[in-house]
């Protein structure tokens, strides 16, 4: 569980991980909760794309961590190219191929929790599939509720060290 908390912290900027405390400028860490849910979709000649997005009003940070792409029952021995359509750092839409699967030589690809910011669209650029995409939808929530006790907390002043009797 400690690894999951560390992973959650990695998805957040340093500013979003802490909140300004009311005590002499002391920064108090905000309570962070992380939920993780299975994700899966299938691309085929009948459904060539799938878009995963969340509600705009949601204040939580969402990340889709892809774990595997694989051909499923009924796949032909043809190249199945899967691309991801997302936004780059300038908020421009870009399409990047992430897998080229073929039943006879590479029927699956492990992505080891490859993180994507939402919204994201998966497209079967070529081939007829079916290609199954699996992963985890991670939701990181930071509580901004500050209790009255935390706001009223006071720091003990730092006192100078007591000097033991000075020698003659």
mmCIF file of C-alpha atoms in Angstrom:
data_model
loop_
_atom_site.group_PDB
_atom_site.id
_atom_site.type_symbol
_atom_site.label_atom_id
_atom_site.label_comp_id
_atom_site.label_asym_id
_atom_site.label_seq_id
_atom_site.Cartn_x
_atom_site.Cartn_y
_atom_site.Cartn_z
ATOM 1 C CA UNK A 1 0.000 0.000 0.000
ATOM 2 C CA UNK A 2 2.938 2.337 0.628
ATOM 3 C CA UNK A 3 4.003 1.838 -2.993
ATOM 4 C CA UNK A 4 0.515 2.824 -4.139
ATOM 5 C CA UNK A 5 0.665 6.014 -2.076
ATOM 6 C CA UNK A 6 4.077 6.813 -3.534
ATOM 7 C CA UNK A 7 2.724 6.194 -7.024
ATOM 8 C CA UNK A 8 -0.211 8.486 -6.292
ATOM 9 C CA UNK A 9 2.151 11.203 -5.135
ATOM 10 C CA UNK A 10 4.075 10.866 -8.396
ATOM 11 C CA UNK A 11 0.994 11.836 -10.406
ATOM 12 C CA UNK A 12 0.567 15.098 -8.543
ATOM 13 C CA UNK A 13 2.537 18.270 -8.814
ATOM 14 C CA UNK A 14 4.400 19.285 -5.670
ATOM 15 C CA UNK A 15 1.988 22.199 -5.191
ATOM 16 C CA UNK A 16 -1.067 19.946 -5.289
ATOM 17 C CA UNK A 17 0.372 17.584 -2.683
ATOM 18 C CA UNK A 18 0.471 20.153 0.093
ATOM 19 C CA UNK A 19 -1.754 22.954 1.247
ATOM 20 C CA UNK A 20 -0.697 26.159 2.900
ATOM 21 C CA UNK A 21 -1.153 25.861 6.616
ATOM 22 C CA UNK A 22 -2.421 28.696 8.793
ATOM 23 C CA UNK A 23 0.430 28.294 11.221
ATOM 24 C CA UNK A 24 3.254 30.731 10.567
ATOM 25 C CA UNK A 25 3.546 29.736 6.901
ATOM 26 C CA UNK A 26 4.062 26.073 7.816
ATOM 27 C CA UNK A 27 2.948 23.813 4.986
ATOM 28 C CA UNK A 28 0.802 20.937 6.182
ATOM 29 C CA UNK A 29 0.418 17.882 3.900
ATOM 30 C CA UNK A 30 -3.154 17.446 2.658
ATOM 31 C CA UNK A 31 -4.830 14.069 3.140
ATOM 32 C CA UNK A 32 -4.555 12.173 -0.149
ATOM 33 C CA UNK A 33 -6.765 9.235 -1.110
ATOM 34 C CA UNK A 34 -6.231 7.026 -4.116
ATOM 35 C CA UNK A 35 -8.770 4.716 -5.691
ATOM 36 C CA UNK A 36 -7.925 2.280 -8.460
ATOM 37 C CA UNK A 37 -10.423 0.577 -10.758
ATOM 38 C CA UNK A 38 -10.005 -1.950 -13.559
ATOM 39 C CA UNK A 39 -10.321 -0.566 -17.076
ATOM 40 C CA UNK A 40 -10.989 -2.473 -20.255
ATOM 41 C CA UNK A 41 -12.242 -1.875 -23.782
ATOM 42 C CA UNK A 42 -12.227 -3.751 -27.049
ATOM 43 C CA UNK A 43 -11.511 -2.398 -30.522
ATOM 44 C CA UNK A 44 -12.691 -4.245 -33.614
ATOM 45 C CA UNK A 45 -14.027 -3.662 -37.101
ATOM 46 C CA UNK A 46 -17.414 -2.937 -35.452
ATOM 47 C CA UNK A 47 -16.041 -0.474 -32.850
ATOM 48 C CA UNK A 48 -12.855 1.103 -34.231
ATOM 49 C CA UNK A 49 -12.439 3.672 -31.437
ATOM 50 C CA UNK A 50 -13.123 4.160 -27.745
ATOM 51 C CA UNK A 51 -12.849 7.417 -25.775
ATOM 52 C CA UNK A 52 -12.256 7.456 -22.031
ATOM 53 C CA UNK A 53 -12.994 10.729 -20.239
ATOM 54 C CA UNK A 54 -14.281 11.972 -16.890
ATOM 55 C CA UNK A 55 -16.672 14.703 -15.827
ATOM 56 C CA UNK A 56 -15.324 18.245 -16.091
ATOM 57 C CA UNK A 57 -16.522 19.274 -12.590
ATOM 58 C CA UNK A 58 -14.458 16.579 -10.904
ATOM 59 C CA UNK A 59 -11.622 18.045 -8.782
ATOM 60 C CA UNK A 60 -9.767 14.733 -8.516
ATOM 61 C CA UNK A 61 -6.758 13.880 -10.676
ATOM 62 C CA UNK A 62 -7.409 10.973 -13.034
ATOM 63 C CA UNK A 63 -4.805 8.801 -14.718
ATOM 64 C CA UNK A 64 -5.332 5.803 -16.946
ATOM 65 C CA UNK A 65 -2.448 3.354 -16.548
ATOM 66 C CA UNK A 66 -2.383 0.865 -19.424
ATOM 67 C CA UNK A 67 -1.182 -2.639 -18.607
ATOM 68 C CA UNK A 68 -1.786 -4.752 -21.709
ATOM 69 C CA UNK A 69 -3.044 -4.863 -25.285
ATOM 70 C CA UNK A 70 -3.825 -8.272 -26.747
ATOM 71 C CA UNK A 71 -5.588 -9.917 -29.648
ATOM 72 C CA UNK A 72 -8.626 -11.902 -28.565
ATOM 73 C CA UNK A 73 -10.620 -14.810 -29.957
ATOM 74 C CA UNK A 74 -11.530 -14.377 -33.603
ATOM 75 C CA UNK A 75 -8.482 -12.301 -34.546
ATOM 76 C CA UNK A 76 -7.000 -12.824 -38.008
ATOM 77 C CA UNK A 77 -3.280 -13.076 -38.721
ATOM 78 C CA UNK A 78 -2.971 -9.451 -39.855
ATOM 79 C CA UNK A 79 -1.287 -6.320 -38.509
ATOM 80 C CA UNK A 80 -3.497 -4.563 -35.965
ATOM 81 C CA UNK A 81 -2.164 -1.091 -35.243
ATOM 82 C CA UNK A 82 -3.575 0.636 -32.156
ATOM 83 C CA UNK A 83 -3.000 4.343 -31.675
ATOM 84 C CA UNK A 84 -3.669 6.655 -28.755
ATOM 85 C CA UNK A 85 -5.114 10.093 -29.387
ATOM 86 C CA UNK A 86 -4.465 12.506 -26.510
ATOM 87 C CA UNK A 87 -3.246 16.026 -25.807
ATOM 88 C CA UNK A 88 0.395 17.033 -25.473
ATOM 89 C CA UNK A 89 1.868 19.629 -23.086
ATOM 90 C CA UNK A 90 0.594 22.455 -25.371
ATOM 91 C CA UNK A 91 -2.926 20.951 -25.244
ATOM 92 C CA UNK A 92 -2.738 20.040 -28.925
ATOM 93 C CA UNK A 93 -4.284 16.751 -29.998
ATOM 94 C CA UNK A 94 -1.739 14.176 -31.156
ATOM 95 C CA UNK A 95 -2.051 10.560 -32.331
ATOM 96 C CA UNK A 96 0.687 8.081 -31.446
ATOM 97 C CA UNK A 97 0.788 4.376 -32.399
ATOM 98 C CA UNK A 98 1.368 2.279 -29.278
ATOM 99 C CA UNK A 99 1.055 -1.293 -30.588
ATOM 100 C CA UNK A 100 1.364 -3.348 -33.760
ATOM 101 C CA UNK A 101 -0.105 -6.759 -32.953
ATOM 102 C CA UNK A 102 -0.114 -9.827 -35.206
ATOM 103 C CA UNK A 103 -1.458 -13.220 -34.173
ATOM 104 C CA UNK A 104 1.514 -15.223 -35.531
ATOM 105 C CA UNK A 105 4.335 -13.129 -34.046
ATOM 106 C CA UNK A 106 3.140 -10.695 -31.365
ATOM 107 C CA UNK A 107 -0.389 -11.387 -30.113
ATOM 108 C CA UNK A 108 0.043 -9.274 -26.970
ATOM 109 C CA UNK A 109 2.005 -6.334 -25.591
ATOM 110 C CA UNK A 110 2.635 -5.601 -21.911
ATOM 111 C CA UNK A 111 2.882 -1.873 -21.135
ATOM 112 C CA UNK A 112 3.727 -2.053 -17.412
ATOM 113 C CA UNK A 113 1.323 0.670 -16.177
ATOM 114 C CA UNK A 114 1.916 3.176 -18.976
ATOM 115 C CA UNK A 115 0.228 6.373 -17.644
ATOM 116 C CA UNK A 116 -2.023 8.572 -19.801
ATOM 117 C CA UNK A 117 -3.755 11.823 -18.854
ATOM 118 C CA UNK A 118 -7.459 11.958 -19.663
ATOM 119 C CA UNK A 119 -9.327 12.314 -21.944
ATOM 120 C CA UNK A 120 -7.814 9.709 -24.247
ATOM 121 C CA UNK A 121 -9.103 7.937 -27.358
ATOM 122 C CA UNK A 122 -7.936 4.524 -28.552
ATOM 123 C CA UNK A 123 -8.238 3.821 -32.292
ATOM 124 C CA UNK A 124 -7.750 0.684 -34.308
ATOM 125 C CA UNK A 125 -5.819 2.365 -37.120
ATOM 126 C CA UNK A 126 -5.443 -0.803 -39.209
ATOM 127 C CA UNK A 127 -6.564 -4.409 -38.950
ATOM 128 C CA UNK A 128 -9.886 -5.802 -37.827
ATOM 129 C CA UNK A 129 -9.039 -6.903 -34.281
ATOM 130 C CA UNK A 130 -10.506 -7.684 -31.895
ATOM 131 C CA UNK A 131 -7.910 -6.034 -29.663
ATOM 132 C CA UNK A 132 -8.510 -5.905 -25.913
ATOM 133 C CA UNK A 133 -6.981 -2.980 -23.981
ATOM 134 C CA UNK A 134 -6.680 -3.318 -20.206
ATOM 135 C CA UNK A 135 -5.399 -1.124 -17.423
ATOM 136 C CA UNK A 136 -6.234 0.744 -14.247
ATOM 137 C CA UNK A 137 -8.164 3.977 -13.787
ATOM 138 C CA UNK A 138 -6.501 5.770 -10.868
ATOM 139 C CA UNK A 139 -8.329 8.555 -9.058
ATOM 140 C CA UNK A 140 -6.302 10.713 -6.684
ATOM 141 C CA UNK A 141 -8.298 13.026 -4.414
ATOM 142 C CA UNK A 142 -6.816 15.671 -2.174
ATOM 143 C CA UNK A 143 -8.952 16.774 0.740
ATOM 144 C CA UNK A 144 -8.892 20.529 1.213
ATOM 145 C CA UNK A 145 -10.905 20.359 4.417
ATOM 146 C CA UNK A 146 -8.873 21.875 7.217
ATOM 147 C CA UNK A 147 -10.107 21.188 10.715
ATOM 148 C CA UNK A 148 -10.387 24.046 13.207
ATOM 149 C CA UNK A 149 -7.811 22.312 15.395
ATOM 150 C CA UNK A 150 -5.250 22.454 12.571
ATOM 151 C CA UNK A 151 -5.981 26.124 11.913
ATOM 152 C CA UNK A 152 -5.671 27.036 15.605
ATOM 153 C CA UNK A 153 -2.551 24.974 16.250
ATOM 154 C CA UNK A 154 0.378 26.989 17.499
ATOM 155 C CA UNK A 155 4.058 26.244 17.244
ATOM 156 C CA UNK A 156 6.130 26.313 20.397
ATOM 157 C CA UNK A 157 8.676 29.107 20.155
ATOM 158 C CA UNK A 158 12.303 28.114 19.798
ATOM 159 C CA UNK A 159 14.097 29.098 22.971
ATOM 160 C CA UNK A 160 17.819 29.714 23.262
ATOM 161 C CA UNK A 161 19.833 26.949 24.886
ATOM 162 C CA UNK A 162 20.469 27.339 28.628
ATOM 163 C CA UNK A 163 24.077 28.256 29.259
ATOM 164 C CA UNK A 164 25.633 26.244 31.996
ATOM 165 C CA UNK A 165 27.694 28.294 34.391
ATOM 166 C CA UNK A 166 30.595 29.881 32.589
ATOM 167 C CA UNK A 167 33.987 28.796 33.880
ATOM 168 C CA UNK A 168 36.221 31.183 35.934
#
